[in-house]
CSV table of C-alpha atoms in Angstrom, one decimal:
chain,number,residue,atom,x,y,z
A,1,MET,CA,22.9,34.9,51.2
A,2,SER,CA,21.7,31.8,48.3
A,3,VAL,CA,19.2,29.5,49.7
A,4,PHE,CA,22.0,26.8,50.1
A,5,ALA,CA,23.7,29.0,52.5
A,6,LEU,CA,20.7,29.6,54.3
A,7,THR,CA,20.3,25.7,54.2
A,8,GLY,CA,23.4,25.1,55.2
A,9,ASN,CA,23.0,27.3,58.3
A,10,VAL,CA,19.8,25.7,59.5
A,11,MET,CA,22.3,22.4,58.8
A,12,PHE,CA,25.0,23.8,61.2
A,13,PHE,CA,22.3,24.9,64.0
A,14,SER,CA,21.1,21.6,63.9
A,15,LEU,CA,24.2,20.2,64.5
A,16,THR,CA,25.2,22.1,67.4
A,17,SER,CA,21.9,22.0,68.8
A,18,SER,CA,22.3,20.0,72.3
A,19,SER,CA,18.7,19.0,72.2
A,20,LYS,CA,18.6,15.5,70.1
A,21,ILE,CA,15.3,16.5,69.1
A,22,LEU,CA,15.9,19.7,67.8
A,23,HIS,CA,18.5,18.4,65.9
A,24,ALA,CA,16.3,16.0,63.8
A,25,ILE,CA,14.0,18.7,63.4
A,26,PHE,CA,16.2,21.2,61.8
A,27,LEU,CA,17.8,18.6,59.7
A,28,VAL,CA,14.9,17.2,58.1
A,29,ILE,CA,13.8,21.4,57.4
A,30,ALA,CA,17.3,21.4,55.5
A,31,LEU,CA,17.1,18.3,53.6
A,32,ALA,CA,13.2,19.2,52.6
A,33,ILE,CA,14.5,22.9,51.6
A,34,MET,CA,17.2,21.7,49.3
A,35,VAL,CA,15.5,18.6,47.9
A,36,ILE,CA,12.4,20.7,47.2
A,37,ILE,CA,14.6,23.7,45.9
A,38,THR,CA,16.5,21.5,43.8
A,39,LEU,CA,13.7,19.9,42.4
A,40,ILE,CA,12.1,23.1,41.5
A,41,TYR,CA,15.6,24.3,39.6
A,42,ALA,CA,16.0,21.1,38.0
A,43,LEU,CA,11.7,21.6,36.7
A,44,HIS,CA,12.5,24.9,35.6
A,45,ALA,CA,15.5,23.9,33.4
A,46,VAL,CA,13.9,21.0,31.8
A,47,LEU,CA,10.6,22.5,30.7
A,48,LEU,CA,13.1,25.6,29.2
A,49,ILE,CA,14.6,23.3,27.5
A,50,TRP,CA,11.4,21.4,26.3
A,51,ASN,CA,9.6,24.6,25.3
A,52,GLY,CA,12.9,25.6,23.2
A,53,ILE,CA,12.8,22.3,21.2
A,54,ILE,CA,9.1,22.5,20.7
A,55,VAL,CA,9.2,26.3,19.7
A,56,TRP,CA,12.4,25.5,17.5
A,57,ARG,CA,10.3,22.5,15.9
A,58,ARG,CA,7.3,24.9,14.9
A,59,GLU,CA,8.9,28.6,14.4
A,60,SER,CA,11.5,30.0,12.5
A,61,HIS,CA,15.4,28.9,13.5
A,62,SER,CA,16.0,32.0,14.5
A,63,LEU,CA,17.9,33.1,18.2
A,64,ALA,CA,15.4,34.8,19.5
A,65,ASN,CA,13.1,31.6,19.4
A,66,LEU,CA,16.0,29.9,20.9
A,67,LEU,CA,15.5,32.0,24.1
A,68,THR,CA,14.1,29.5,26.4
A,69,LEU,CA,16.5,26.6,25.2
A,70,ILE,CA,19.4,27.8,25.9
A,71,ILE,CA,18.4,29.8,29.3
A,72,GLY,CA,17.3,25.8,30.3
A,73,VAL,CA,20.7,24.4,29.4
A,74,PHE,CA,22.6,27.1,31.1
A,75,LEU,CA,20.7,26.6,34.2
A,76,LEU,CA,21.4,22.9,34.0
A,77,ILE,CA,25.0,23.2,33.8
A,78,TYR,CA,25.5,26.2,35.9
A,79,PRO,CA,26.1,24.2,39.4
A,80,LEU,CA,28.8,22.6,37.7
A,81,LEU,CA,30.2,25.5,36.1
A,82,SER,CA,29.8,27.7,39.7
A,83,PHE,CA,31.6,25.1,41.5
A,84,LEU,CA,34.6,25.0,38.9
A,85,PHE,CA,34.9,28.5,38.3
A,86,PHE,CA,34.2,29.9,41.9
A,87,ARG,CA,35.8,27.1,44.5
A,88,LYS,CA,38.5,25.5,41.8
A,89,ILE,CA,39.7,28.3,39.5
A,90,ILE,CA,39.2,31.7,40.8
A,91,PRO,CA,41.3,32.5,44.3
A,92,LYS,CA,40.0,34.1,47.1
A,93,PRO,CA,38.7,36.7,48.3
A,94,TYR,CA,38.1,37.1,44.0
A,95,ASN,CA,35.8,33.9,44.4
A,96,LEU,CA,34.0,35.0,47.0
A,97,MET,CA,33.2,38.6,45.7
A,98,ILE,CA,32.5,37.0,42.3
A,99,GLU,CA,29.9,34.6,44.0
A,100,HIS,CA,28.4,37.2,45.9
A,101,PHE,CA,27.9,39.6,43.3
A,102,THR,CA,26.1,36.8,41.2
A,103,GLU,CA,23.6,36.4,43.8
A,104,MET,CA,22.7,39.7,44.3
A,105,GLY,CA,22.3,39.7,40.1
A,106,ALA,CA,20.2,37.0,40.5
A,107,PHE,CA,17.9,37.7,42.8
A,108,TYR,CA,17.8,41.4,41.1
A,109,MET,CA,16.9,40.0,38.2
A,110,ILE,CA,14.2,37.4,39.2
A,111,SER,CA,12.7,40.5,41.2
A,112,ILE,CA,12.2,42.1,37.9
A,113,PHE,CA,11.5,39.3,36.2
A,114,LEU,CA,8.4,38.9,38.3
A,115,ILE,CA,7.4,42.4,38.4
A,116,PHE,CA,6.8,42.5,34.9
A,117,SER,CA,5.2,39.5,34.5
A,118,LEU,CA,3.0,40.7,37.0
A,119,SER,CA,2.2,43.9,34.9
A,120,VAL,CA,1.8,41.9,31.8
A,121,TRP,CA,-0.7,39.6,33.1
A,122,ILE,CA,-2.6,42.5,35.0
A,123,CYS,CA,-2.3,44.9,31.2
A,124,ASN,CA,-4.4,41.7,30.1
A,125,PHE,CA,-7.7,42.7,32.2
A,126,TYR,CA,-8.0,45.6,30.5
A,127,ARG,CA,-11.5,46.2,28.7
A,128,PRO,CA,-12.4,49.5,26.9
A,129,LYS,CA,-15.8,50.7,26.5
A,130,PRO,CA,-17.1,50.5,23.1
A,131,ASP,CA,-16.8,54.1,22.0
A,132,LYS,CA,-13.4,54.7,19.9
A,133,ASP,CA,-12.8,56.5,17.6
A,134,PHE,CA,-9.9,53.7,16.1
A,135,ILE,CA,-8.8,50.6,16.5
A,136,ILE,CA,-4.8,50.3,15.9
A,137,ILE,CA,-3.1,46.5,14.8
A,138,LEU,CA,0.0,46.0,15.2
A,139,GLY,CA,1.5,44.6,12.3
A,140,ALA,CA,3.7,40.7,12.9
A,141,GLY,CA,5.8,38.6,9.5
A,142,LEU,CA,4.1,37.4,7.1
A,143,LEU,CA,4.2,33.9,6.1
A,144,ASN,CA,5.6,33.3,2.2
A,145,GLY,CA,6.0,36.9,1.7
A,146,ASN,CA,2.5,37.9,1.7
A,147,GLU,CA,-0.1,35.4,3.4
A,148,VAL,CA,-1.6,36.6,6.9
A,149,SER,CA,0.2,34.3,9.7
A,150,PRO,CA,-2.0,32.4,12.7
A,151,LEU,CA,-0.3,34.8,15.1
A,152,LEU,CA,-1.3,38.0,13.5
A,153,ALA,CA,-4.5,36.4,12.6
A,154,SER,CA,-5.1,36.5,16.0
A,155,ARG,CA,-4.7,39.7,16.2
A,156,ILE,CA,-7.0,41.0,13.4
A,157,ASP,CA,-9.8,38.8,14.2
A,158,ARG,CA,-9.7,40.4,18.2
A,159,ALA,CA,-9.8,44.0,16.4
A,160,ILE,CA,-12.6,43.1,14.6
A,161,ASP,CA,-15.0,41.2,17.3
A,162,PHE,CA,-14.6,44.8,19.1
A,163,TYR,CA,-15.8,46.7,16.0
A,164,GLN,CA,-18.6,44.6,15.6
A,165,THR,CA,-19.1,44.8,19.3
A,166,GLN,CA,-19.1,48.6,19.2
A,167,ILE,CA,-21.2,48.6,15.9
A,168,ASN,CA,-24.1,46.6,17.6
A,169,SER,CA,-24.0,48.3,20.7
A,170,GLY,CA,-25.1,51.4,18.5
A,171,GLN,CA,-21.9,53.3,18.7
A,172,LYS,CA,-20.1,54.9,15.7
A,173,HIS,CA,-17.7,53.3,13.2
A,174,PRO,CA,-14.5,53.1,14.8
A,175,LEU,CA,-11.5,53.1,12.0
A,176,ILE,CA,-9.9,50.1,12.0
A,177,ILE,CA,-5.5,51.1,11.3
A,178,CYS,CA,-3.8,47.9,9.7
A,179,SER,CA,-0.3,49.3,10.8
A,180,GLY,CA,2.7,47.4,9.4
A,181,GLY,CA,5.3,48.0,6.7
A,182,GLN,CA,7.3,45.6,4.7
A,183,GLY,CA,10.4,43.5,5.6
A,184,GLY,CA,13.0,42.4,3.3
A,185,ASP,CA,11.8,39.2,3.1
A,186,GLU,CA,8.0,40.1,2.6
A,187,ARG,CA,6.8,40.7,-0.9
A,188,ILE,CA,3.7,43.5,0.3
A,189,PRO,CA,3.8,45.4,3.5
A,190,GLU,CA,2.0,44.0,6.6
A,191,GLY,CA,-0.6,46.9,6.6
A,192,VAL,CA,-1.7,45.9,3.2
A,193,ALA,CA,-2.1,42.3,3.7
A,194,MET,CA,-3.8,43.0,6.9
A,195,ARG,CA,-6.2,45.3,5.3
A,196,ASP,CA,-7.4,42.8,2.8
A,197,TYR,CA,-8.2,40.2,5.4
A,198,VAL,CA,-10.0,42.5,7.4
A,199,LEU,CA,-12.2,43.4,3.9
A,200,GLN,CA,-12.7,39.4,3.3
A,201,LYS,CA,-14.4,39.4,6.9
A,202,ASN,CA,-17.2,42.0,5.2
A,203,ILE,CA,-16.0,44.7,7.0
A,204,ASN,CA,-17.1,48.5,5.5
A,205,PRO,CA,-13.7,49.2,3.4
A,206,ASP,CA,-14.5,53.2,4.5
A,207,ASP,CA,-13.6,51.9,7.8
A,208,VAL,CA,-10.2,50.4,6.9
A,209,VAL,CA,-7.1,52.1,6.4
A,210,ALA,CA,-3.1,50.3,5.8
A,211,GLU,CA,-0.6,52.1,7.4
A,212,ASP,CA,2.9,50.6,5.1
A,213,LYS,CA,5.3,52.3,6.3
A,214,SER,CA,6.4,51.3,10.1
A,215,VAL,CA,9.5,49.2,10.5
A,216,ASN,CA,9.1,48.7,14.3
A,217,THR,CA,6.4,49.3,17.2
A,218,ILE,CA,7.6,52.7,17.6
A,219,GLN,CA,6.4,53.5,14.3
A,220,ASN,CA,3.6,52.0,14.0
A,221,PHE,CA,2.7,54.5,16.5
A,222,ALA,CA,3.8,57.5,15.5
A,223,PHE,CA,2.7,56.9,11.9
A,224,SER,CA,-0.4,55.7,12.9
A,225,LYS,CA,-0.9,59.1,15.0
A,226,LYS,CA,-0.4,60.7,12.0
A,227,ILE,CA,-3.7,59.1,10.3
A,228,VAL,CA,-5.4,59.5,13.2
A,229,ASP,CA,-4.6,63.2,13.0
A,230,ARG,CA,-5.4,63.2,9.4
A,231,TYR,CA,-8.7,61.6,10.0
A,232,ARG,CA,-9.5,64.5,13.1
A,233,LEU,CA,-10.2,62.1,15.3
A,234,ASP,CA,-9.3,62.1,19.1
A,235,PRO,CA,-5.7,60.5,19.7
A,236,ASN,CA,-7.1,59.5,23.5
A,237,ASN,CA,-9.7,57.5,22.0
A,238,GLY,CA,-8.7,54.2,20.5
A,239,ILE,CA,-6.8,51.2,21.3
A,240,PHE,CA,-4.4,49.0,20.0
A,241,VAL,CA,-4.3,45.5,19.5
A,242,SER,CA,-1.5,43.0,19.9
A,243,ASN,CA,-0.7,39.2,21.2
A,244,ASN,CA,-1.4,39.6,24.8
A,245,TYR,CA,2.3,39.9,26.2
A,246,HIS,CA,3.2,42.6,24.0
A,247,ILE,CA,0.5,44.9,25.2
A,248,TYR,CA,2.4,46.2,28.1
A,249,ARG,CA,5.4,47.3,26.3
A,250,ALA,CA,3.2,48.5,23.6
A,251,SER,CA,1.2,50.8,25.9
A,252,ASP,CA,4.3,52.9,26.1
A,253,TYR,CA,5.3,53.4,23.0
A,254,ALA,CA,1.8,54.6,22.3
A,255,LYS,CA,1.6,57.3,25.0
A,256,SER,CA,5.4,58.1,23.4
A,257,ALA,CA,3.7,59.1,20.5
A,258,GLY,CA,1.2,61.1,21.7
A,259,MET,CA,-1.9,58.8,22.5
A,260,LYS,CA,-2.6,58.1,25.9
A,261,ILE,CA,-4.1,54.6,25.0
A,262,SER,CA,-4.5,51.1,25.9
A,263,GLY,CA,-4.3,47.7,24.3
A,264,ILE,CA,-6.3,44.8,24.3
A,265,GLY,CA,-4.1,41.5,23.5
A,266,SER,CA,-5.3,38.5,21.7
A,267,LYS,CA,-4.1,34.9,22.7
A,268,THR,CA,-0.6,33.5,21.8
A,269,SER,CA,-0.2,29.9,21.5
A,270,GLY,CA,1.0,28.4,24.9
A,271,PHE,CA,4.2,26.7,23.5
A,272,PHE,CA,5.1,30.3,22.4
A,273,LEU,CA,4.4,32.2,25.4
A,274,PRO,CA,7.7,31.7,27.8
A,275,ASN,CA,9.9,32.7,24.6
A,276,ALA,CA,8.1,35.8,24.0
A,277,ILE,CA,7.8,37.1,27.5
A,278,ILE,CA,11.2,36.4,27.9
A,279,ARG,CA,12.0,38.7,24.6
A,280,GLU,CA,9.8,41.2,26.1
A,281,PHE,CA,11.2,41.0,29.2
A,282,ILE,CA,15.0,41.4,27.4
A,283,ALA,CA,13.9,44.1,25.3
A,284,ILE,CA,12.3,46.1,28.6
A,285,LEU,CA,16.0,45.8,29.8
A,286,MET,CA,17.2,47.2,26.8
A,287,LYS,CA,15.0,50.4,27.3
A,288,HIS,CA,16.5,51.0,30.7
A,289,LYS,CA,20.0,49.8,30.4
A,290,ILE,CA,21.4,52.7,31.9
A,291,ALA,CA,19.5,52.5,35.4
A,292,ASN,CA,20.4,48.2,34.9
A,293,LEU,CA,23.9,49.3,34.8
A,294,LEU,CA,24.0,51.6,37.0
A,295,VAL,CA,22.6,49.1,39.7
A,296,ILE,CA,25.4,46.4,38.3
A,297,LEU,CA,27.9,48.7,39.2
A,298,LEU,CA,26.4,49.4,42.5
A,299,PHE,CA,26.6,45.5,43.0
A,300,ILE,CA,29.8,45.4,42.1
A,301,VAL,CA,31.0,48.1,44.5
A,302,ILE,CA,28.9,46.3,47.5
A,303,SER,CA,30.4,42.8,46.7
A,304,ILE,CA,33.9,44.3,46.5
A,305,VAL,CA,33.6,46.3,49.8
A,306,GLY,CA,31.9,43.9,51.6
A,307,LYS,CA,34.7,40.7,51.2
A,308,LEU,CA,38.0,42.7,51.7
């Protein structure tokens, strides 16, 4: 049952109540609920559109960077589309089936998004001991084909901070693995640009190595694992560094590559974070697409059976 249907029931109860006081109380409650929900809904839509415009102005003009803008516009026009689609175009009982399916699907998506967001937040509380054998820095796109971007620099600086903390505590020098291949619009591999950036920070060259063949996060860990093995390091005694929104999903890839390690996150610009979180969420959905498709099929069956 949708929130507005629930509110409608409250209003109906208030209208049928024999007590004028109860009638007034329930009517006020119903109206307050509707106003609050409408304002929250509209605020979310406006904020998403505003964020999408900022991302479009400051970042590359790609479909991935339009996610918050697209979702915000959809949320604004959805009530009108829903009214026209469910009440004017689709005949009964099919409109009720589709409406029921939409409500269940929305509840499911919101629920797992909240769980995902909580998991992403919890992952960033990890504080590793300064006794690691290696630090893997996950690459990101270069500026002008050969320059470390601010986003990538934040990852590298986070890794260097941990490296220095470990050395200053009297522990061994960890191996810094700069992992990233060469994209089609890049003149040098990301791993090479990252290594050069690290060396400019007066880090011992013997403690830095570039992995320059990977093209995605899965390969970042798979190829870095080969370097870890070549140096005869403990594959389970290391950490990786990425942006804070990426730690949750990247941890799973690390384990798939045979390294039971966790990550530490660098800060992400506030304007970019909503878009990044949504992209990560979509990636998680696609990774578990079979399970999600089964849930969708279950909702379809329930919607059909429930309205026959």
